[in-house]
Amino acid sequence: MTALSLAVAHGGPLRHLPAVLAPALVPILVLVLGLDVFCLVNLVRAKSVRNAPKLAWAIVILAVSAPIGALLYLFFGMNRGDRAATAASVAAADPAPPIAPVVLTGRTPAGTPLIVTTSGLTKDYGGNGLFSVDLAVPRGSVYGLVGLNGAGKTTLLSILSATRRPTAGSVNVAVDRRRVAVCPDVPDFDGWLTAREVVDLACVLIAPDLGEVAVSAALRTAGLADAADRRVGAFSRGMVQRLGLACALVGDPELLILDEPTSALDPVGRADMLDLVASLRGQRTVIFSSHILADVQRVADHVGILRDGRLVYQGTARDLIDTYLSPRWLIRIAGDAAPVAAAMARAGWVTSVASAGPDVIRVDAISMEAGERGIPAVLAACGARQVSCEPDAADLESAFLALTGPGRS
């Protein structure tokens, strides 16, 4: 039998309580006892106390009904200096990591304004994490952050959104932090709320001065205007993703951070979400992560590739393809392909021409842009009838594999 049960059974101060309730009060009594012990220890160690001698405060703590005596000592007897010292000792035992300074960025030498940069950004989890990442995100762009699982994408986005702190380095954001919005990869909402109620709650928390107009605009931009008064519990996965984006947009952010916005969506849902992200280009800056390279190539102006926590490439997708691949096209001609092949071989932007079949030629170019501009011009000059012209492995996935595959340091 517990001490509390004995107190009840023998007519102690809890004798009027039913025995079944007594065990539930044990944690409360332990807390009260702990508070009394803390106050007595503090009283003994304190150099001085306020409003009464130490002996008087000891009598108050022990004699006045618990925890009233202890509370009286905390508020009226304990020195503020002792409380400050206690707080300082707690902080010293568990120091907060330093916050990287936030300063405004300048411009690149080419004059492109940047909204986010990092310098030597590091988050070390004991060999894993991020290491010396120097990010540069142009204002108004759609920046795609790609990498294999575990490459550090979520960690980097968390630091940019100030939900994690770096081990070293700095984060430079050229926008008021209140104008930065984040949408996680798996947004979750109470199913009994309507979409309008969810976004309205987000508006109250983020930008209460914007009101109903902002809520309606966010729902409309996210493509949920027709479903605004439906319960969220009946939403599909894609609609929940859209709702998460609406909550992020309701505060009219300048910088929007999206972590895997197309994760777990079917092809139609992915296409809808990507179209929505692309529609924000120029109006806001969007940084989004994805391991689906076709999605990034479809909507991103700029690409950052993470490998084992390091940024191994940063620039446009086209520059990535031009740098790490030989842009190549397979051109099918209706009729004799030999004159076209000869004309292609004479073009200055062509690096090689070869036959790939009776009516198919393979053309390698110095860059994607050169091929896209030059191939139609040569075909027109030859008067050839083109059946098809398809790029051969000139995509982001091929460039990504060339950059991050085995043998790359």
CSV table of C-alpha atoms in Angstrom, one decimal:
chain,number,residue,atom,x,y,z
A,1,MET,CA,0.0,0.0,0.0
A,2,THR,CA,1.4,3.4,-0.9
A,3,ALA,CA,2.0,6.2,1.6
A,4,LEU,CA,-0.9,8.1,0.0
A,5,SER,CA,-3.2,5.2,0.4
A,6,LEU,CA,-2.2,4.9,4.0
A,7,ALA,CA,-2.9,8.5,4.6
A,8,VAL,CA,-6.4,8.0,3.2
A,9,ALA,CA,-7.0,4.9,5.2
A,10,HIS,CA,-5.8,6.3,8.5
A,11,GLY,CA,-7.6,9.6,8.4
A,12,GLY,CA,-4.9,11.8,7.0
A,13,PRO,CA,-5.5,15.1,5.1
A,14,LEU,CA,-6.8,13.1,2.1
A,15,ARG,CA,-9.3,11.0,4.2
A,16,HIS,CA,-12.2,12.6,2.4
A,17,LEU,CA,-11.1,11.6,-1.1
A,18,PRO,CA,-12.2,8.3,-2.5
A,19,ALA,CA,-9.3,5.7,-2.4
A,20,VAL,CA,-9.5,5.3,-6.2
A,21,LEU,CA,-8.5,9.0,-6.7
A,22,ALA,CA,-5.6,8.9,-4.3
A,23,PRO,CA,-3.0,7.3,-6.6
A,24,ALA,CA,-3.7,10.0,-9.2
A,25,LEU,CA,-2.5,12.7,-6.9
A,26,VAL,CA,0.9,11.1,-6.3
A,27,PRO,CA,2.7,13.0,-9.1
A,28,ILE,CA,1.2,16.3,-7.8
A,29,LEU,CA,2.5,15.6,-4.3
A,30,VAL,CA,5.9,14.7,-5.7
A,31,LEU,CA,6.1,18.1,-7.5
A,32,VAL,CA,5.0,19.9,-4.4
A,33,LEU,CA,7.6,18.2,-2.3
A,34,GLY,CA,10.2,18.9,-4.9
A,35,LEU,CA,9.4,22.6,-4.9
A,36,ASP,CA,9.7,22.7,-1.1
A,37,VAL,CA,13.1,21.0,-1.3
A,38,PHE,CA,14.3,23.3,-4.0
A,39,CYS,CA,13.3,26.4,-2.0
A,40,LEU,CA,15.0,25.0,1.2
A,41,VAL,CA,18.2,24.3,-0.7
A,42,ASN,CA,18.2,27.7,-2.3
A,43,LEU,CA,17.5,29.3,1.1
A,44,VAL,CA,20.6,27.6,2.6
A,45,ARG,CA,22.9,28.5,-0.3
A,46,ALA,CA,21.6,32.1,-0.8
A,47,LYS,CA,23.9,34.9,0.4
A,48,SER,CA,20.9,36.9,1.4
A,49,VAL,CA,17.1,37.0,1.2
A,50,ARG,CA,14.5,39.7,1.0
A,51,ASN,CA,11.8,40.9,3.4
A,52,ALA,CA,12.6,38.5,6.3
A,53,PRO,CA,15.5,36.6,7.9
A,54,LYS,CA,16.4,33.1,6.6
A,55,LEU,CA,15.0,31.4,9.7
A,56,ALA,CA,11.7,33.1,9.2
A,57,TRP,CA,11.5,32.0,5.5
A,58,ALA,CA,12.4,28.4,6.6
A,59,ILE,CA,9.4,28.4,9.0
A,60,VAL,CA,7.2,29.8,6.2
A,61,ILE,CA,8.3,27.1,3.7
A,62,LEU,CA,7.8,24.3,6.2
A,63,ALA,CA,4.8,25.5,8.2
A,64,VAL,CA,2.6,27.2,5.7
A,65,SER,CA,0.5,24.8,3.6
A,66,ALA,CA,2.4,23.5,0.6
A,67,PRO,CA,3.0,24.8,-1.9
A,68,ILE,CA,1.9,28.2,-0.7
A,69,GLY,CA,4.9,28.7,1.6
A,70,ALA,CA,7.4,27.8,-1.2
A,71,LEU,CA,5.6,30.1,-3.6
A,72,LEU,CA,5.7,33.0,-1.1
A,73,TYR,CA,9.5,32.5,-0.8
A,74,LEU,CA,10.0,32.4,-4.6
A,75,PHE,CA,8.2,35.6,-5.2
A,76,PHE,CA,9.0,37.6,-2.0
A,77,GLY,CA,12.1,36.1,-0.4
A,78,MET,CA,14.4,34.8,-3.2
A,79,ASN,CA,16.9,37.4,-4.4
A,80,ARG,CA,16.6,38.4,-8.1
A,81,GLY,CA,20.3,37.9,-8.4
A,82,ASP,CA,20.0,34.3,-7.3
A,83,ARG,CA,17.3,33.8,-9.9
A,84,ALA,CA,19.5,35.3,-12.6
A,85,ALA,CA,22.4,33.1,-11.5
A,86,THR,CA,20.1,30.0,-11.7
A,87,ALA,CA,19.0,30.9,-15.2
A,88,ALA,CA,22.6,31.6,-16.3
A,89,SER,CA,23.7,28.2,-15.0
A,90,VAL,CA,21.0,26.5,-16.9
A,91,ALA,CA,22.0,28.3,-20.1
A,92,ALA,CA,25.6,27.4,-19.6
A,93,ALA,CA,24.7,23.8,-19.2
A,94,ASP,CA,22.8,23.8,-22.5
A,95,PRO,CA,24.1,26.6,-24.6
A,96,ALA,CA,22.1,27.6,-27.8
A,97,PRO,CA,24.2,27.3,-31.0
A,98,PRO,CA,25.2,30.6,-32.5
A,99,ILE,CA,22.9,32.2,-35.0
A,100,ALA,CA,24.5,33.0,-38.3
A,101,PRO,CA,24.4,36.7,-39.1
A,102,VAL,CA,21.7,37.8,-41.5
A,103,VAL,CA,22.7,40.7,-43.8
A,104,LEU,CA,21.5,42.0,-47.1
A,105,THR,CA,23.1,40.6,-50.2
A,106,GLY,CA,24.5,42.7,-53.1
A,107,ARG,CA,24.5,41.8,-56.7
A,108,THR,CA,26.5,39.5,-58.9
A,109,PRO,CA,29.0,41.1,-61.2
A,110,ALA,CA,26.5,40.6,-64.1
A,111,GLY,CA,24.0,42.7,-62.2
A,112,THR,CA,21.6,40.0,-61.3
A,113,PRO,CA,20.0,40.8,-57.9
A,114,LEU,CA,20.2,37.9,-55.4
A,115,ILE,CA,17.6,37.3,-52.7
A,116,VAL,CA,19.5,34.5,-50.8
A,117,THR,CA,23.1,33.7,-50.5
A,118,THR,CA,25.1,31.5,-48.1
A,119,SER,CA,28.8,31.5,-47.3
A,120,GLY,CA,30.5,28.4,-46.1
A,121,LEU,CA,27.3,27.1,-44.7
A,122,THR,CA,27.9,24.0,-42.6
A,123,LYS,CA,25.7,21.8,-40.5
A,124,ASP,CA,27.7,18.9,-39.2
A,125,TYR,CA,25.9,15.9,-37.7
A,126,GLY,CA,29.1,14.0,-37.1
A,127,GLY,CA,30.3,13.4,-40.7
A,128,ASN,CA,26.9,13.9,-42.3
A,129,GLY,CA,25.0,17.1,-43.0
A,130,LEU,CA,26.0,20.1,-45.1
A,131,PHE,CA,29.6,21.3,-45.7
A,132,SER,CA,30.8,24.7,-47.1
A,133,VAL,CA,27.7,25.4,-49.2
A,134,ASP,CA,27.8,28.7,-51.1
A,135,LEU,CA,24.3,29.3,-52.4
A,136,ALA,CA,23.2,32.1,-54.8
A,137,VAL,CA,19.5,32.4,-55.6
A,138,PRO,CA,18.4,35.2,-58.0
A,139,ARG,CA,15.4,37.2,-57.1
A,140,GLY,CA,12.2,36.2,-58.9
A,141,SER,CA,13.6,32.9,-60.0
A,142,VAL,CA,12.5,29.3,-59.5
A,143,TYR,CA,15.5,27.6,-58.0
A,144,GLY,CA,15.4,23.8,-58.0
A,145,LEU,CA,17.5,22.0,-55.4
A,146,VAL,CA,18.2,18.4,-56.4
A,147,GLY,CA,20.0,15.5,-54.9
A,148,LEU,CA,19.7,11.9,-53.8
A,149,ASN,CA,18.0,11.1,-50.5
A,150,GLY,CA,20.3,12.1,-47.7
A,151,ALA,CA,22.2,14.7,-49.8
A,152,GLY,CA,21.2,17.5,-47.4
A,153,LYS,CA,18.2,19.2,-49.2
A,154,THR,CA,15.9,19.3,-46.3
A,155,THR,CA,18.7,20.4,-43.9
A,156,LEU,CA,19.6,23.3,-46.2
A,157,LEU,CA,15.9,24.4,-46.6
A,158,SER,CA,15.5,24.2,-42.9
A,159,ILE,CA,18.4,26.5,-42.3
A,160,LEU,CA,17.2,28.9,-44.9
A,161,SER,CA,13.8,29.0,-43.2
A,162,ALA,CA,15.4,29.5,-39.8
A,163,THR,CA,14.0,26.3,-38.3
A,164,ARG,CA,17.5,25.0,-37.8
A,165,ARG,CA,20.8,26.7,-37.0
A,166,PRO,CA,24.0,26.1,-38.9
A,167,THR,CA,27.2,24.8,-37.2
A,168,ALA,CA,29.2,27.4,-39.2
A,169,GLY,CA,28.9,29.9,-42.0
A,170,SER,CA,26.3,32.6,-42.7
A,171,VAL,CA,22.9,32.9,-44.3
A,172,ASN,CA,22.2,36.1,-46.1
A,173,VAL,CA,18.5,36.9,-47.0
A,174,ALA,CA,17.6,40.1,-48.7
A,175,VAL,CA,14.1,40.2,-47.5
A,176,ASP,CA,12.2,40.7,-44.2
A,177,ARG,CA,12.0,37.3,-42.5
A,178,ARG,CA,8.2,37.9,-42.2
A,179,ARG,CA,8.0,37.7,-46.0
A,180,VAL,CA,9.5,34.2,-46.0
A,181,ALA,CA,7.0,31.3,-46.2
A,182,VAL,CA,7.6,27.6,-45.9
A,183,CYS,CA,5.6,24.6,-47.1
A,184,PRO,CA,6.7,21.2,-45.7
A,185,ASP,CA,6.7,18.1,-47.9
A,186,VAL,CA,3.7,16.6,-46.0
A,187,PRO,CA,1.4,19.3,-44.8
A,188,ASP,CA,-1.2,18.1,-42.3
A,189,PHE,CA,-4.5,19.8,-41.3
A,190,ASP,CA,-7.5,18.9,-39.1
A,191,GLY,CA,-10.0,17.2,-41.3
A,192,TRP,CA,-13.0,18.8,-39.8
A,193,LEU,CA,-12.0,22.3,-40.9
A,194,THR,CA,-12.8,23.7,-44.3
A,195,ALA,CA,-10.1,24.9,-46.7
A,196,ARG,CA,-11.2,28.5,-46.1
A,197,GLU,CA,-11.0,28.0,-42.3
A,198,VAL,CA,-7.5,26.5,-42.6
A,199,VAL,CA,-6.1,29.4,-44.7
A,200,ASP,CA,-7.9,32.0,-42.6
A,201,LEU,CA,-6.2,30.6,-39.5
A,202,ALA,CA,-2.9,30.8,-41.3
A,203,CYS,CA,-3.7,34.4,-42.2
A,204,VAL,CA,-4.5,35.3,-38.6
A,205,LEU,CA,-1.2,33.8,-37.4
A,206,ILE,CA,1.0,35.2,-40.3
A,207,ALA,CA,-0.6,38.4,-41.4
A,208,PRO,CA,-3.8,39.3,-39.5
A,209,ASP,CA,-4.1,42.7,-41.2
A,210,LEU,CA,-4.6,41.2,-44.6
A,211,GLY,CA,-8.0,39.6,-43.9
A,212,GLU,CA,-10.5,37.8,-46.1
A,213,VAL,CA,-9.3,39.3,-49.4
A,214,ALA,CA,-5.9,37.6,-48.9
A,215,VAL,CA,-7.5,34.3,-47.9
A,216,SER,CA,-9.7,34.3,-51.1
A,217,ALA,CA,-6.7,35.3,-53.2
A,218,ALA,CA,-4.5,32.5,-51.8
A,219,LEU,CA,-7.2,29.9,-52.4
A,220,ARG,CA,-7.7,31.1,-55.9
A,221,THR,CA,-3.9,31.1,-56.7
A,222,ALA,CA,-3.7,27.5,-55.3
A,223,GLY,CA,-6.6,26.4,-57.4
A,224,LEU,CA,-8.9,25.7,-54.5
A,225,ALA,CA,-11.5,28.5,-55.0
A,226,ASP,CA,-14.2,26.0,-55.9
A,227,ALA,CA,-13.3,23.7,-52.9
A,228,ALA,CA,-13.0,26.5,-50.3
A,229,ASP,CA,-15.9,25.4,-48.2
A,230,ARG,CA,-15.3,21.7,-48.4
A,231,ARG,CA,-13.9,19.8,-45.3
A,232,VAL,CA,-10.2,19.1,-45.6
A,233,GLY,CA,-10.7,15.5,-44.5
A,234,ALA,CA,-12.3,14.7,-47.9
A,235,PHE,CA,-9.3,16.2,-49.9
A,236,SER,CA,-7.1,14.2,-52.1
A,237,ARG,CA,-3.3,14.2,-51.6
A,238,GLY,CA,-2.9,16.7,-54.3
A,239,MET,CA,-5.5,19.0,-52.9
A,240,VAL,CA,-3.8,18.9,-49.5
A,241,GLN,CA,-0.5,19.9,-51.2
A,242,ARG,CA,-2.3,22.8,-52.8
A,243,LEU,CA,-3.8,23.8,-49.4
A,244,GLY,CA,-0.4,23.8,-47.9
A,245,LEU,CA,0.8,26.1,-50.6
A,246,ALA,CA,-2.3,28.4,-50.1
A,247,CYS,CA,-1.4,28.7,-46.4
A,248,ALA,CA,2.2,29.7,-47.4
A,249,LEU,CA,0.9,32.2,-50.0
A,250,VAL,CA,-1.7,33.9,-47.7
A,251,GLY,CA,1.0,36.1,-46.1
A,252,ASP,CA,2.1,37.5,-49.6
A,253,PRO,CA,5.7,36.2,-49.2
A,254,GLU,CA,8.6,37.4,-51.3
A,255,LEU,CA,10.5,34.1,-50.8
A,256,LEU,CA,8.6,30.8,-50.9
A,257,ILE,CA,10.4,27.6,-49.7
A,258,LEU,CA,8.9,24.3,-50.8
A,259,ASP,CA,10.2,20.9,-49.6
A,260,GLU,CA,9.4,18.2,-52.1
A,261,PRO,CA,6.1,19.8,-53.3
A,262,THR,CA,5.4,16.9,-55.7
A,263,SER,CA,6.2,14.0,-53.3
A,264,ALA,CA,3.6,11.2,-53.3
A,265,LEU,CA,1.5,12.9,-56.0
A,266,ASP,CA,0.2,11.0,-59.0
A,267,PRO,CA,1.3,12.2,-62.5
A,268,VAL,CA,-1.7,14.6,-62.9
A,269,GLY,CA,-1.2,16.0,-59.4
A,270,ARG,CA,2.5,16.5,-60.1
A,271,ALA,CA,1.8,18.3,-63.3
A,272,ASP,CA,-0.8,20.6,-61.6
A,273,MET,CA,1.6,21.4,-58.8
A,274,LEU,CA,4.5,22.1,-61.2
A,275,ASP,CA,2.3,24.4,-63.3
A,276,LEU,CA,1.4,26.3,-60.1
A,277,VAL,CA,5.0,26.7,-59.1
A,278,ALA,CA,5.9,27.9,-62.6
A,279,SER,CA,3.2,30.5,-62.5
A,280,LEU,CA,4.9,32.1,-59.6
A,281,ARG,CA,8.0,32.9,-61.6
A,282,GLY,CA,8.8,36.6,-61.6
A,283,GLN,CA,6.1,37.3,-58.9
A,284,ARG,CA,8.0,35.6,-56.1
A,285,THR,CA,11.2,33.7,-55.6
A,286,VAL,CA,10.7,30.0,-55.2
A,287,ILE,CA,13.2,27.5,-53.8
A,288,PHE,CA,12.0,24.0,-54.0
A,289,SER,CA,13.7,20.6,-53.5
A,290,SER,CA,13.0,17.5,-55.5
A,291,HIS,CA,14.6,14.2,-56.4
A,292,ILE,CA,12.5,14.0,-59.6
A,293,LEU,CA,14.9,15.6,-62.1
A,294,ALA,CA,12.2,15.9,-64.8
A,295,ASP,CA,10.2,18.1,-62.5
A,296,VAL,CA,13.1,20.4,-61.8
A,297,GLN,CA,14.0,20.7,-65.5
A,298,ARG,CA,10.4,21.5,-66.3
A,299,VAL,CA,10.0,24.6,-64.1
A,300,ALA,CA,13.4,25.7,-62.7
A,301,ASP,CA,15.4,28.6,-64.0
A,302,HIS,CA,18.4,27.7,-61.8
A,303,VAL,CA,19.6,24.4,-60.4
A,304,GLY,CA,21.6,23.5,-57.4
A,305,ILE,CA,22.9,19.9,-57.1
A,306,LEU,CA,23.8,18.5,-53.7
A,307,ARG,CA,25.9,15.4,-53.3
A,308,ASP,CA,26.9,14.1,-49.8
A,309,GLY,CA,26.2,17.5,-48.3
A,310,ARG,CA,28.2,19.6,-50.8
A,311,LEU,CA,26.9,21.8,-53.5
A,312,VAL,CA,28.6,20.3,-56.6
A,313,TYR,CA,26.9,22.5,-59.2
A,314,GLN,CA,24.9,25.7,-59.3
A,315,GLY,CA,23.6,27.4,-62.4
A,316,THR,CA,21.0,27.0,-65.2
A,317,ALA,CA,19.9,23.6,-66.3
A,318,ARG,CA,21.0,24.4,-69.8
A,319,ASP,CA,24.5,25.3,-68.7
A,320,LEU,CA,24.6,22.0,-66.8
A,321,ILE,CA,23.7,20.1,-69.9
A,322,ASP,CA,26.1,22.0,-72.0
A,323,THR,CA,29.0,21.6,-69.5
A,324,TYR,CA,28.6,17.9,-68.7
A,325,LEU,CA,27.0,16.5,-71.9
A,326,SER,CA,27.5,16.7,-75.6
A,327,PRO,CA,24.1,18.0,-76.8
A,328,ARG,CA,23.0,15.6,-79.5
A,329,TRP,CA,20.0,15.2,-81.8
A,330,LEU,CA,18.6,12.5,-83.9
A,331,ILE,CA,17.1,14.0,-87.0
A,332,ARG,CA,14.8,11.9,-89.3
A,333,ILE,CA,14.5,13.2,-92.9
A,334,ALA,CA,11.9,12.3,-95.5
A,335,GLY,CA,14.0,11.4,-98.5
A,336,ASP,CA,17.8,11.5,-99.0
A,337,ALA,CA,19.6,12.6,-95.7
A,338,ALA,CA,23.0,12.9,-97.3
A,339,PRO,CA,22.7,16.6,-98.4
A,340,VAL,CA,21.5,17.5,-95.0
A,341,ALA,CA,24.4,15.7,-93.3
A,342,ALA,CA,26.9,17.4,-95.5
A,343,ALA,CA,25.4,20.8,-94.7
A,344,MET,CA,25.3,20.1,-91.0
A,345,ALA,CA,29.0,19.1,-91.1
A,346,ARG,CA,29.9,22.5,-92.6
A,347,ALA,CA,28.1,24.4,-89.8
A,348,GLY,CA,30.5,26.0,-87.2
A,349,TRP,CA,28.4,25.0,-84.2
A,350,VAL,CA,28.4,21.2,-85.2
A,351,THR,CA,31.1,19.1,-83.5
A,352,SER,CA,30.2,15.8,-85.3
A,353,VAL,CA,27.7,14.3,-87.8
A,354,ALA,CA,27.1,10.6,-88.3
A,355,SER,CA,24.5,8.3,-89.9
A,356,ALA,CA,22.2,6.6,-87.5
A,357,GLY,CA,20.0,4.8,-90.2
A,358,PRO,CA,18.9,5.1,-93.8
A,359,ASP,CA,17.1,8.4,-93.2
A,360,VAL,CA,18.4,9.4,-89.8
A,361,ILE,CA,21.5,11.5,-88.9
A,362,ARG,CA,23.0,12.2,-85.6
A,363,VAL,CA,24.2,15.7,-84.9
A,364,ASP,CA,26.4,16.8,-82.0
A,365,ALA,CA,26.5,20.5,-81.2
A,366,ILE,CA,28.7,22.8,-79.0
A,367,SER,CA,25.6,23.8,-76.9
A,368,MET,CA,21.9,23.3,-76.6
A,369,GLU,CA,21.2,26.8,-77.8
A,370,ALA,CA,23.4,26.4,-80.8
A,371,GLY,CA,21.6,23.2,-81.9
A,372,GLU,CA,18.1,24.5,-81.3
A,373,ARG,CA,18.8,27.6,-83.4
A,374,GLY,CA,21.0,26.0,-86.0
A,375,ILE,CA,19.2,22.8,-86.9
A,376,PRO,CA,16.0,24.5,-88.2
A,377,ALA,CA,18.1,26.9,-90.2
A,378,VAL,CA,20.1,24.2,-91.9
A,379,LEU,CA,17.0,22.1,-92.7
A,380,ALA,CA,15.3,25.2,-94.2
A,381,ALA,CA,18.4,26.0,-96.3
A,382,CYS,CA,18.5,22.5,-97.7
A,383,GLY,CA,14.8,22.4,-98.3
A,384,ALA,CA,14.6,19.1,-96.5
A,385,ARG,CA,11.4,17.7,-95.1
A,386,GLN,CA,11.9,16.9,-91.4
A,387,VAL,CA,10.0,14.0,-90.0
A,388,SER,CA,11.3,14.3,-86.4
A,389,CYS,CA,14.1,15.9,-84.4
A,390,GLU,CA,14.7,14.5,-80.9
A,391,PRO,CA,17.3,15.4,-78.4
A,392,ASP,CA,19.3,12.3,-77.4
A,393,ALA,CA,20.1,12.2,-73.7
A,394,ALA,CA,20.3,16.0,-73.5
A,395,ASP,CA,18.3,16.2,-70.2
A,396,LEU,CA,18.9,17.1,-66.6
A,397,GLU,CA,18.9,13.5,-65.5
A,398,SER,CA,21.7,12.6,-67.8
A,399,ALA,CA,23.7,15.6,-66.8
A,400,PHE,CA,23.0,14.8,-63.1
A,401,LEU,CA,24.3,11.3,-63.5
A,402,ALA,CA,27.4,12.6,-65.4
A,403,LEU,CA,28.1,15.0,-62.5
A,404,THR,CA,27.4,12.8,-59.5
A,405,GLY,CA,28.0,9.3,-60.8
A,406,PRO,CA,30.8,6.9,-59.9
A,407,GLY,CA,34.3,8.4,-60.4
A,408,ARG,CA,33.3,11.9,-59.6
A,409,SER,CA,35.2,13.5,-56.7
